[in-house]
mmCIF file of C-alpha atoms in Angstrom:
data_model
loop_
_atom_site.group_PDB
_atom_site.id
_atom_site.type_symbol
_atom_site.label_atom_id
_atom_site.label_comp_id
_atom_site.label_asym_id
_atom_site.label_seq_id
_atom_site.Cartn_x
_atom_site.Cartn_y
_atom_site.Cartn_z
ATOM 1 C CA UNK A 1 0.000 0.000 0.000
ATOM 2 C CA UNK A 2 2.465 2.409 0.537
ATOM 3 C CA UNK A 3 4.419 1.361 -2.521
ATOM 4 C CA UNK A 4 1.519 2.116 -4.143
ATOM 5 C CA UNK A 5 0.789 5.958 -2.518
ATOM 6 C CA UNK A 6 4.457 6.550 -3.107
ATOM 7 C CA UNK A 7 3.955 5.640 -6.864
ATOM 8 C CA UNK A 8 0.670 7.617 -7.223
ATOM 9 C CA UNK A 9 2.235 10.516 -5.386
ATOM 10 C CA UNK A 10 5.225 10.518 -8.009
ATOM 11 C CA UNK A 11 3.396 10.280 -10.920
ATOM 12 C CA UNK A 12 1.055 13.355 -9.695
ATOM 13 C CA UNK A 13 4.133 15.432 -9.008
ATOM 14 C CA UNK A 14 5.432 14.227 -12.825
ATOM 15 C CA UNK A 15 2.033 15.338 -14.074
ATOM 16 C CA UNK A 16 2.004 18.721 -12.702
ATOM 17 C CA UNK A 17 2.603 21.470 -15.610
ATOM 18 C CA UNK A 18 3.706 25.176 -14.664
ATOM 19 C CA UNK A 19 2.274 27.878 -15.560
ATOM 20 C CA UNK A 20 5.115 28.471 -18.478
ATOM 21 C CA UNK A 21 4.304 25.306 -20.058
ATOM 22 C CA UNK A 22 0.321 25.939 -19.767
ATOM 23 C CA UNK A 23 0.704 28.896 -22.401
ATOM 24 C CA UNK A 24 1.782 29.036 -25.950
ATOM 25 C CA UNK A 25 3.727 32.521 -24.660
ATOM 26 C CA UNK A 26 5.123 32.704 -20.850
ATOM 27 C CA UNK A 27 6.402 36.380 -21.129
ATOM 28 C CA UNK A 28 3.102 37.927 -22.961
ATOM 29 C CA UNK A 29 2.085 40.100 -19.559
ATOM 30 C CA UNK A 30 -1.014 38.515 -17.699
ATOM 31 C CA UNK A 31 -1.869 42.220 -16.095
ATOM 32 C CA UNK A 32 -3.957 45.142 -18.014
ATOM 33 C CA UNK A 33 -1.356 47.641 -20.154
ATOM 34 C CA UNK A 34 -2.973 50.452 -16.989
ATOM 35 C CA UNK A 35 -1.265 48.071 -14.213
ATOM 36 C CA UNK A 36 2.041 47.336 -16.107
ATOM 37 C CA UNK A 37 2.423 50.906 -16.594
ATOM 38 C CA UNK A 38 1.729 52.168 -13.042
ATOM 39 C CA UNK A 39 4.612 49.146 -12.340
ATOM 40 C CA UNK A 40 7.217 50.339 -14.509
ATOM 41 C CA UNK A 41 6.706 53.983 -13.137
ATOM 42 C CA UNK A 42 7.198 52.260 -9.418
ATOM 43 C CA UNK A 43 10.310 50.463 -10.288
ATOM 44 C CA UNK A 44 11.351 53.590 -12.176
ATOM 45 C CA UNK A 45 11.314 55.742 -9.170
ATOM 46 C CA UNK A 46 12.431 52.995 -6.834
ATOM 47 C CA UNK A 47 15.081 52.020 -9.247
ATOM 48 C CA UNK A 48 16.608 55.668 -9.660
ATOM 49 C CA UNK A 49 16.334 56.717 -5.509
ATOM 50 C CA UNK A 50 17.923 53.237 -5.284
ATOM 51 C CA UNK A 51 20.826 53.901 -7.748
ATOM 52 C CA UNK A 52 21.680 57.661 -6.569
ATOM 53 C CA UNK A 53 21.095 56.676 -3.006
ATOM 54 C CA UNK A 54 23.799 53.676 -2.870
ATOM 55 C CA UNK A 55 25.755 55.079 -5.316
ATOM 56 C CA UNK A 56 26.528 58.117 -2.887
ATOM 57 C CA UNK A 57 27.246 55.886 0.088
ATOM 58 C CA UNK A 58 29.991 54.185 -1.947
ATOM 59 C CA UNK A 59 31.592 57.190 -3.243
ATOM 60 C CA UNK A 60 31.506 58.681 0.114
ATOM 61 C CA UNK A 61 32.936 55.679 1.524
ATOM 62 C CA UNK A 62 35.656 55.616 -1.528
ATOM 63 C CA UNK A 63 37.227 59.098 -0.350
ATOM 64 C CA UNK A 64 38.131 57.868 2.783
ATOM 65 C CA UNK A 65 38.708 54.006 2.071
ATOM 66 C CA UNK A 66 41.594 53.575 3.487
ATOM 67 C CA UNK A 67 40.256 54.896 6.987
ATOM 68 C CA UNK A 68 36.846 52.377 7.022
ATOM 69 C CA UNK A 69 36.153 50.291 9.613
ATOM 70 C CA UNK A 70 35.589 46.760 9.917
ATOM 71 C CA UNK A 71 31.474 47.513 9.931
ATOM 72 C CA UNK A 72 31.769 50.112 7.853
ATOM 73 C CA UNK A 73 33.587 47.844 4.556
ATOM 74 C CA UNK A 74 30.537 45.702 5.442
ATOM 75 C CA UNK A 75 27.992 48.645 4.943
ATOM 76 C CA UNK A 76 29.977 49.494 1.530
ATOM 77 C CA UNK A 77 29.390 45.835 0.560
ATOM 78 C CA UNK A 78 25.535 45.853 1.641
ATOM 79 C CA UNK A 79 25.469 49.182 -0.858
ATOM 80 C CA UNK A 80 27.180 47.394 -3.167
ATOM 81 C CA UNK A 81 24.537 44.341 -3.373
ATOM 82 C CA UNK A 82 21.681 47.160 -3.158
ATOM 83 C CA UNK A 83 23.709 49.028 -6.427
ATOM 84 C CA UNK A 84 23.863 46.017 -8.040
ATOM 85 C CA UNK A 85 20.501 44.699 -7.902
ATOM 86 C CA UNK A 86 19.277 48.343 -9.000
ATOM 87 C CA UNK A 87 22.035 48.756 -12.344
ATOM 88 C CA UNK A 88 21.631 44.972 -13.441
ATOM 89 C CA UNK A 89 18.354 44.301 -12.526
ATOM 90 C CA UNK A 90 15.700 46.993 -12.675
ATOM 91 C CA UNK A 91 16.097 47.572 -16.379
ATOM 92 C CA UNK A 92 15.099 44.594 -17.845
ATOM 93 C CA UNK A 93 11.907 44.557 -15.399
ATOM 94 C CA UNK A 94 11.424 48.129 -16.002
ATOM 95 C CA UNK A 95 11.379 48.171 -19.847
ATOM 96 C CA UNK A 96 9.067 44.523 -19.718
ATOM 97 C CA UNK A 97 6.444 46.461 -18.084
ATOM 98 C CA UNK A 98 6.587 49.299 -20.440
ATOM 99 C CA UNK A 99 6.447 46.677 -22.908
ATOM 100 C CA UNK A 100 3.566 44.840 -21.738
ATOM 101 C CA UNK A 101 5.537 41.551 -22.265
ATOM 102 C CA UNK A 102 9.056 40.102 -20.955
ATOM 103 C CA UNK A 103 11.334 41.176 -24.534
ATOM 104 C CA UNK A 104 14.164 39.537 -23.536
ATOM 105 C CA UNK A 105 13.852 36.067 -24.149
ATOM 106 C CA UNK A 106 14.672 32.690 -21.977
ATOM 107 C CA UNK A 107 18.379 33.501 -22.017
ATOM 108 C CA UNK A 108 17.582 37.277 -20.714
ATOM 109 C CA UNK A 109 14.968 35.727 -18.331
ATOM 110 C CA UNK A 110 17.990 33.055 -16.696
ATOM 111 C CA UNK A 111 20.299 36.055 -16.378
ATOM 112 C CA UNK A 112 17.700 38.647 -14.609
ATOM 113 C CA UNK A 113 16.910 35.490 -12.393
ATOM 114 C CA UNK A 114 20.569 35.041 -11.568
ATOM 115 C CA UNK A 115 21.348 38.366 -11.046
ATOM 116 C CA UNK A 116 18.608 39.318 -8.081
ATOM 117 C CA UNK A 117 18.845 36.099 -6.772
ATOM 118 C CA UNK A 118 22.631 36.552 -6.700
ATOM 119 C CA UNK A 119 22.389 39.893 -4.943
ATOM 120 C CA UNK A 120 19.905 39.181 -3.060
ATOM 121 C CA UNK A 121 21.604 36.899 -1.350
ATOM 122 C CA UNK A 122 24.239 38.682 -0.887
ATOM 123 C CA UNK A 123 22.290 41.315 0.952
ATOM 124 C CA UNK A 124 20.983 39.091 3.279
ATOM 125 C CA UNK A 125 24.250 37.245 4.007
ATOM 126 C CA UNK A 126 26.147 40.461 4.114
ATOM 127 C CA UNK A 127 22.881 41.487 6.639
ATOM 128 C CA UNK A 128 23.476 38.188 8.364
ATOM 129 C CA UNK A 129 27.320 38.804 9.023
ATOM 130 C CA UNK A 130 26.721 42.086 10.414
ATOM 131 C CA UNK A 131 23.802 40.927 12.934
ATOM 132 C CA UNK A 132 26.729 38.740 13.892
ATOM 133 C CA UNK A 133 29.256 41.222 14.324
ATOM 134 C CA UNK A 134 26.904 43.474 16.497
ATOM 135 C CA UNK A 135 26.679 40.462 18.125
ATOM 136 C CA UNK A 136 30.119 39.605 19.167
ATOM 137 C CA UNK A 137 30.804 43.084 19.789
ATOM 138 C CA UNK A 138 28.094 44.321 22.461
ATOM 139 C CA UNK A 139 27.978 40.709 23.949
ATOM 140 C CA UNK A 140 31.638 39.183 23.990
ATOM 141 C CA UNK A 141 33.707 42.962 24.118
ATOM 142 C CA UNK A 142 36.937 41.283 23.656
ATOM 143 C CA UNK A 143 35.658 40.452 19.611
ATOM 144 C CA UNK A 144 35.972 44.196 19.548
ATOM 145 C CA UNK A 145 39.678 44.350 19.570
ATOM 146 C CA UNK A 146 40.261 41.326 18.013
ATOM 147 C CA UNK A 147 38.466 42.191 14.350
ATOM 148 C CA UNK A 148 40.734 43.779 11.466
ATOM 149 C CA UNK A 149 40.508 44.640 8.462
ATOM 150 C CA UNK A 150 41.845 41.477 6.788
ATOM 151 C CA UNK A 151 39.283 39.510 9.004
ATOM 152 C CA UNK A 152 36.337 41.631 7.340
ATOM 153 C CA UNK A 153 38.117 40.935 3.530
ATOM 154 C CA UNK A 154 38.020 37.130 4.228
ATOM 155 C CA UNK A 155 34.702 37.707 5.427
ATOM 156 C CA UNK A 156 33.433 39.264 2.129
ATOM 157 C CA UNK A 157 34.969 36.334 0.080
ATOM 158 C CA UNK A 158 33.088 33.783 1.821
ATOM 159 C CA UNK A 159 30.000 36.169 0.851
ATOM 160 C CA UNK A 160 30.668 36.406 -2.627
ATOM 161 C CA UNK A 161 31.577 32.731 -2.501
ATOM 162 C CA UNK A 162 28.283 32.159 -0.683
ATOM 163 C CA UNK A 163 25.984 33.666 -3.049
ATOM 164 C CA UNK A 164 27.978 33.107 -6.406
ATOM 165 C CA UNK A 165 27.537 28.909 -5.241
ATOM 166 C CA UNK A 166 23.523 29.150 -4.610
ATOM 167 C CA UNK A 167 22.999 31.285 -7.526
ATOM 168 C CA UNK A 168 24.833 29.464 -9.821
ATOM 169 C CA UNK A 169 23.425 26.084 -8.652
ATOM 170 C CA UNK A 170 20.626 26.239 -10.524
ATOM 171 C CA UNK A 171 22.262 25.907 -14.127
ATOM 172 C CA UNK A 172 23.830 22.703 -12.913
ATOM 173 C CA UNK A 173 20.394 20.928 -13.762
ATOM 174 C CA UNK A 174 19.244 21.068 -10.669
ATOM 175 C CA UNK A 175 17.142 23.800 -10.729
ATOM 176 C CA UNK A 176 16.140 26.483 -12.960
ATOM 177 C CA UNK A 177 15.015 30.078 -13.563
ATOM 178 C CA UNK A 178 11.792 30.794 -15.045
ATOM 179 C CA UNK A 179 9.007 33.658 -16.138
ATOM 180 C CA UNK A 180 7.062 35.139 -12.909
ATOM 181 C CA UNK A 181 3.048 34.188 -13.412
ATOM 182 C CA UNK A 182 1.870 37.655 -14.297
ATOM 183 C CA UNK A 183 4.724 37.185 -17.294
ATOM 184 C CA UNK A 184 7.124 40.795 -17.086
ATOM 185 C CA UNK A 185 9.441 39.395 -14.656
ATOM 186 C CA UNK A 186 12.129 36.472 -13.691
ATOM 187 C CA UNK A 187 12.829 34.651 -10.810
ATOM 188 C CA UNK A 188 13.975 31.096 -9.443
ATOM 189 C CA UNK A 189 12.035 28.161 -10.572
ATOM 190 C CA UNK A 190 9.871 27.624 -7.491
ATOM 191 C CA UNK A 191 7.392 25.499 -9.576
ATOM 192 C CA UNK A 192 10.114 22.664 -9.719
ATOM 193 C CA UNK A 193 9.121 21.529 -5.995
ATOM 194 C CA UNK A 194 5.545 20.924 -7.564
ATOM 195 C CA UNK A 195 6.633 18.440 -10.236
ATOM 196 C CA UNK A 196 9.285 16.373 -8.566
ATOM 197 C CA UNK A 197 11.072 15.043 -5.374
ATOM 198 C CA UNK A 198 14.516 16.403 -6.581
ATOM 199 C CA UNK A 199 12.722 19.792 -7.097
ATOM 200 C CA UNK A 200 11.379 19.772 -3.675
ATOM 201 C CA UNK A 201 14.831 19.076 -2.273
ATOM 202 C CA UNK A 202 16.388 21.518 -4.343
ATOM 203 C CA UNK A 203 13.674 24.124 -3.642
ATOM 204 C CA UNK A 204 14.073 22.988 0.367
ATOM 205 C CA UNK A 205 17.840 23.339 0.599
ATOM 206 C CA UNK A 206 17.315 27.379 -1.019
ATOM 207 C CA UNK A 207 15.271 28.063 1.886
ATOM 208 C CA UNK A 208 17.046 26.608 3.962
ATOM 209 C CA UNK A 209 20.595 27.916 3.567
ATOM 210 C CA UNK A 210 19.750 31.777 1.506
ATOM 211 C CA UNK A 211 16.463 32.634 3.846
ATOM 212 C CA UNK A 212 15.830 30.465 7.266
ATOM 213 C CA UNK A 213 19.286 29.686 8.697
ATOM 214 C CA UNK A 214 20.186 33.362 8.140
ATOM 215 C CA UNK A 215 16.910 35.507 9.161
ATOM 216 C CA UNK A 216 17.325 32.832 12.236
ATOM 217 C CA UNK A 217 21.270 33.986 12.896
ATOM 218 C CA UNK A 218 19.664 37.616 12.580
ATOM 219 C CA UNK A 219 16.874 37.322 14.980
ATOM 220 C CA UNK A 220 19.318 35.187 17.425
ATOM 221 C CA UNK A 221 21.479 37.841 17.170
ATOM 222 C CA UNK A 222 19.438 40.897 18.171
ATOM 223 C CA UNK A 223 17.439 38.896 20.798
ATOM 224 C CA UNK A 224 20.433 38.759 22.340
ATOM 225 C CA UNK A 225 21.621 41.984 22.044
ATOM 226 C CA UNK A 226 18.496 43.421 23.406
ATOM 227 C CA UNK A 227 18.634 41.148 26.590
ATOM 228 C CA UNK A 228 22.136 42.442 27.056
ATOM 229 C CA UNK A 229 21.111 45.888 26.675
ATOM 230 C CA UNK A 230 18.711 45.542 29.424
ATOM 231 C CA UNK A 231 20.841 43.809 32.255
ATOM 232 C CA UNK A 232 23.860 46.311 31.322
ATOM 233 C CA UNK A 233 22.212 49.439 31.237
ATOM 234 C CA UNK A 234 22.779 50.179 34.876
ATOM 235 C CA UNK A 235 26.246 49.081 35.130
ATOM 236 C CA UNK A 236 26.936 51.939 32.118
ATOM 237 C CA UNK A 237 25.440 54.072 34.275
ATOM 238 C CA UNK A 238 28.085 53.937 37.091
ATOM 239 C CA UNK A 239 31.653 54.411 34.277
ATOM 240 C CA UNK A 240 32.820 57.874 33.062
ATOM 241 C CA UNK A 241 31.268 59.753 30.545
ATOM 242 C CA UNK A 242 33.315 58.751 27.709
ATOM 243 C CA UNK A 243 32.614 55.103 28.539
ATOM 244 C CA UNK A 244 28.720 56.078 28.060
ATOM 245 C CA UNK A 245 28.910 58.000 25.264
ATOM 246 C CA UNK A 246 31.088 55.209 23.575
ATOM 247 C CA UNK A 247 28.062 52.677 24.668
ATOM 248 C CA UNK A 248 25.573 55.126 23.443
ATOM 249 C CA UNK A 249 27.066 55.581 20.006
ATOM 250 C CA UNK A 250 27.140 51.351 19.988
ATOM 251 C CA UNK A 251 23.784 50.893 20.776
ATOM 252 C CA UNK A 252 22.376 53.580 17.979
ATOM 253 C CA UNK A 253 24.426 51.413 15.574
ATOM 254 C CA UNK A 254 23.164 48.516 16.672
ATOM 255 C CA UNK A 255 19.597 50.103 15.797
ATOM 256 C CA UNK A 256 20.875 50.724 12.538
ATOM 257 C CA UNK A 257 21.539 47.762 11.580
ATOM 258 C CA UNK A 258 18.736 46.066 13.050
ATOM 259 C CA UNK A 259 16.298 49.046 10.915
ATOM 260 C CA UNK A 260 18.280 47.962 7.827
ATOM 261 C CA UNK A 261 17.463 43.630 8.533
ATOM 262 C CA UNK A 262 14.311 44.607 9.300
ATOM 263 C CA UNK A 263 13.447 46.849 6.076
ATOM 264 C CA UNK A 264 14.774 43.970 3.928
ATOM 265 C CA UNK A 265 12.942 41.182 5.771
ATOM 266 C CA UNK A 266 9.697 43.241 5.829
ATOM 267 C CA UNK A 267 10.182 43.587 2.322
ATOM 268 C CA UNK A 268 11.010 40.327 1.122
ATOM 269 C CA UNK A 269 8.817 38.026 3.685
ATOM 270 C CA UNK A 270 5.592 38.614 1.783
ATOM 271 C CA UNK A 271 7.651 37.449 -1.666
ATOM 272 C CA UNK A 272 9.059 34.211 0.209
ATOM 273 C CA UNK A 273 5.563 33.099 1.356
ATOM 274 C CA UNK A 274 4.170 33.133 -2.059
ATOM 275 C CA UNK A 275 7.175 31.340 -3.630
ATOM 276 C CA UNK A 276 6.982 29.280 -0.874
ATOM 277 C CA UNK A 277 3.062 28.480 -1.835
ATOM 278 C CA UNK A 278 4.062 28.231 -4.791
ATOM 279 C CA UNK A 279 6.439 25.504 -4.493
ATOM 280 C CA UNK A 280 4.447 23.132 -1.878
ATOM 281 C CA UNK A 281 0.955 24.799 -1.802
ATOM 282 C CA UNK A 282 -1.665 25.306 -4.758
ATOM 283 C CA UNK A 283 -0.072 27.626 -7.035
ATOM 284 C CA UNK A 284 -2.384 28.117 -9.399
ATOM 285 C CA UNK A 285 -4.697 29.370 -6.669
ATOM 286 C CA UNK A 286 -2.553 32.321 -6.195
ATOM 287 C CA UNK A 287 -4.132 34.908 -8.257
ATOM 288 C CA UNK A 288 -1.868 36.704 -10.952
ATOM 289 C CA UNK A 289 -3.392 39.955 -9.860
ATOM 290 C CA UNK A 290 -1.724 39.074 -5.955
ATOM 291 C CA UNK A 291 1.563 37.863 -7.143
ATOM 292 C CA UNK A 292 2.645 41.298 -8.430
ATOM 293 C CA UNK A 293 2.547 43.131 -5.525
ATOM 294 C CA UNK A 294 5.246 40.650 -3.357
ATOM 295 C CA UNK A 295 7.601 41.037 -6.257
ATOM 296 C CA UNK A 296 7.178 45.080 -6.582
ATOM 297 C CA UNK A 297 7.791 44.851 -2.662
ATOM 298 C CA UNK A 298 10.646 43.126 -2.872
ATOM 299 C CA UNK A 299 12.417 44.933 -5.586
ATOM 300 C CA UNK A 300 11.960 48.057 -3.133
ATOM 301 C CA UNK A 301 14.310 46.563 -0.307
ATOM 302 C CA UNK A 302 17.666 48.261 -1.813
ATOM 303 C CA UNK A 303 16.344 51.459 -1.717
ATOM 304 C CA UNK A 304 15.674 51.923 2.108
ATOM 305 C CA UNK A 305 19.259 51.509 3.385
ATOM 306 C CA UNK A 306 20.340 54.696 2.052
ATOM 307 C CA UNK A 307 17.732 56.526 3.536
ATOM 308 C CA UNK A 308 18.274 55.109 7.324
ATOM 309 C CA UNK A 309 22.008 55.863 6.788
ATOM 310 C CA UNK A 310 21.136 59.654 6.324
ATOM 311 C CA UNK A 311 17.906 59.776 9.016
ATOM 312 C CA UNK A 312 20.797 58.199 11.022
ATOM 313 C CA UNK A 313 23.464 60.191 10.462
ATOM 314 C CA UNK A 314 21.388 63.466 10.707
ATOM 315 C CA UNK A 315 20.912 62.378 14.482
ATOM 316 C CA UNK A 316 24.610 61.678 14.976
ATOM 317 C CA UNK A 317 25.657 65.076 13.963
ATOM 318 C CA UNK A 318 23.048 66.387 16.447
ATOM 319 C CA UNK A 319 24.263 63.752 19.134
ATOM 320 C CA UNK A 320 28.240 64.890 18.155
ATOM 321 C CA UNK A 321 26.790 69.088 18.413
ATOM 322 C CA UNK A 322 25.579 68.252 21.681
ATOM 323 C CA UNK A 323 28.699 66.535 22.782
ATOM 324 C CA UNK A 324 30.925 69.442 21.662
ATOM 325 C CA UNK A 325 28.769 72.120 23.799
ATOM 326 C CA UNK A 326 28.135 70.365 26.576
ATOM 327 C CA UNK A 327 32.824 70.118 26.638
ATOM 328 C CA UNK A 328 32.544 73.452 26.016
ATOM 329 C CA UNK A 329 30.844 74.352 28.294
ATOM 330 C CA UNK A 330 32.362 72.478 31.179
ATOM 331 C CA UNK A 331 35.323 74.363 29.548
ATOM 332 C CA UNK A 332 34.439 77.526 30.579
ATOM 333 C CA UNK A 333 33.141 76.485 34.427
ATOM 334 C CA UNK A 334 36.373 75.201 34.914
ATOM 335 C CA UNK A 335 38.298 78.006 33.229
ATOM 336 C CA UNK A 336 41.374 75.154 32.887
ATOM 337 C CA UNK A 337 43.714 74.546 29.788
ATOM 338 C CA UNK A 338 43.383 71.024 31.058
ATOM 339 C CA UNK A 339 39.847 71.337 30.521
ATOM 340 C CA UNK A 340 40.179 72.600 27.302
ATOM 341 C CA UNK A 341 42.528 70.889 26.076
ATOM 342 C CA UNK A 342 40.609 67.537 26.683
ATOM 343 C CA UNK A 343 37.546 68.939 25.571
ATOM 344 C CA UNK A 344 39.426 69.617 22.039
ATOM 345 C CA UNK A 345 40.731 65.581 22.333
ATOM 346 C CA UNK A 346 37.015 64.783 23.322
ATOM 347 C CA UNK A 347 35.089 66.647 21.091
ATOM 348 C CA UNK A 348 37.714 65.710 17.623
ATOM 349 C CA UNK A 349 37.447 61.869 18.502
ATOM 350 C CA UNK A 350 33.427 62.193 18.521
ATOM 351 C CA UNK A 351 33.603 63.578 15.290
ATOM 352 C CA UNK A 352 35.161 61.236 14.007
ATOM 353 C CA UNK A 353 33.535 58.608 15.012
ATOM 354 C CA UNK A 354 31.853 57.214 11.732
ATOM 355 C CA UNK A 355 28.044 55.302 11.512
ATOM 356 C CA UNK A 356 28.963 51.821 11.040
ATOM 357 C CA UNK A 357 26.606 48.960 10.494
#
């Protein structure tokens, strides 16, 4: 008997047709020429703030490159990822819509598919190895001093390494990149799981190693940070002021780059539990009409980092005014050259402390 369930199962995932092989044309758009054009003004605008957004965090990095922190190399790579998703991907989507159909072909459709999957996992395992950093560094202070540059370098490789492997896999024949169901766009072959058990492992080991383990090292990582937050916040309280402004400064980064992992999750959660649908649910139950709106969320993730790096910065140079005239004027209570003097020393080492993430 269960020969025989195992059998029928098989031959019902065998049976199972996507939606690209339903239709004479997979990229002829399934939405109204109205919809695809309000899309391809949204990625236009998202694409553009996106673009000019990352693109000035980079070249602001690349004037003082040989200054940047551990953290902050690893926000220069998150921008990066966010850039690169933006100059490689949003065209092809963006002219589709305008088009009303995908133009590009199968081979055009494998290489958008590649290319945001690539960089999108980047992101998150770039995301992932900073949530582990902030980790380390507010919860085992000794990681602090022992982190250099080389160690973030080697760190990056394995991320490029990382994402280059799983995005790659696919063309191996194990998996595949095909035409989203509304017909403008690209993505991984999440249809695979429905039509058989090497699809379904395939499709299993994605989420598995590019969305669970590392939103799961990210929420770990925070969880902890906030419980260590609340059973140190008195013992701050008792060390010099320096001491608490260098634990202040900590803890807004550590808000930073939790904002950032949560932006990208918020956008890209909705997009995984369709896929994921998709691949073990009822697919064709998902209506075409629905499935745009995860992807258009999705595609909006690189374009919010940029902005929390500025909101954030914004309140740093207010934090470092503060600092400087709150010296100064302890300066001119004490009416001391020592005084001064340190509040010079004091006042130049909080400005240059950078936002790192």
């Amino acid at each position: 008997m269960n020969g025989m369930a195992a059998d029928h199962n098989t031959s019902s995932l065998e049976e199972y047709l996507p939606h690209y092989l339903q239709k004479e044309d997979p990229f002829a758009s399934k939405l109204s020429r109205e919809a695809d054009i309000i899309a391809g003004f949204y990625l236009t605008v998202i694409g553009i703030l996106s673009t000019l957004g990352n693109g000035y965090v980079i070249f602001m990095s690349s004037k003082r490159k040989k200054k940047l922190r551990p953290a902050e190399i690893m926000t220069v790579n998150l921008a990066v990822c966010d850039l690169g998703i933006s100059v490689v991907g949003k065209p092809f989507s963006i002219i589709s819509f305008f088009s009303h159909r995908w133009v590009f072909g199968w081979m055009g459709c494998r290489w958008y598919g590649w290319a945001g999957f690539f960089f999108g996992c980047g992101s998150l395992i770039t995301m992932t190895a900073v949530s582990l950093d902030r980790y380390l560094k507010i919860c085992h202070l000794s990681y602090g001093t022992w982190l250099k540059r080389h160690h973030v370098f080697i760190c990056l490789a394995i991320i490029w390494a990382y994402a280059t492997f799983w995005a790659t896999v696919p063309f191996a024949g194990v998996g595949s990149y095909a035409p989203e169901p509304f017909g403008t766009s690209c993505t991984l072959d999440w249809w695979l799981a429905q039509a058989s058990v090497a699809g379904q492992a395939f499709i299993l080991s994605i989420l598995f190693f590019c969305l669970l383990f590392p939103t799961a090292v990210i929420v770990f990582s925070y969880v902890k940070i906030i419980l260590k937050v609340k059973s140190s916040t008195k013992e701050v309280a008792h060390y010099d002021t320096r001491i608490q402004n260098s634990h202040i400064l900590e803890m807004k980064l550590t808000k930073v780059a939790m904002l950032i992992c949560a932006g990208f999750l918020i956008a890209w959660i909705p997009y995984a539990v369709v896929s994921v649908w998709s691949a073990f649910g009822q697919p064709d139950s998902v209506p075409i009409q629905f499935s745009v709106v995860p992807t258009l969320l999705a595609k909006s993730a690189a374009m919010y980092n940029p902005i929390i790096y500025q909101v954030i910065d914004c309140k740093f140079a207010c934090c470092r005014s503060g600092g400087l005239k709150t010296l100064q004027k302890k300066s001119s209570l004490k009416k001391s050259r020592m005084y001064t003097i340190s509040a010079h020393r004091d006042s130049t080492a909080m400005n240059e402390t950078q936002v790192e993430v």
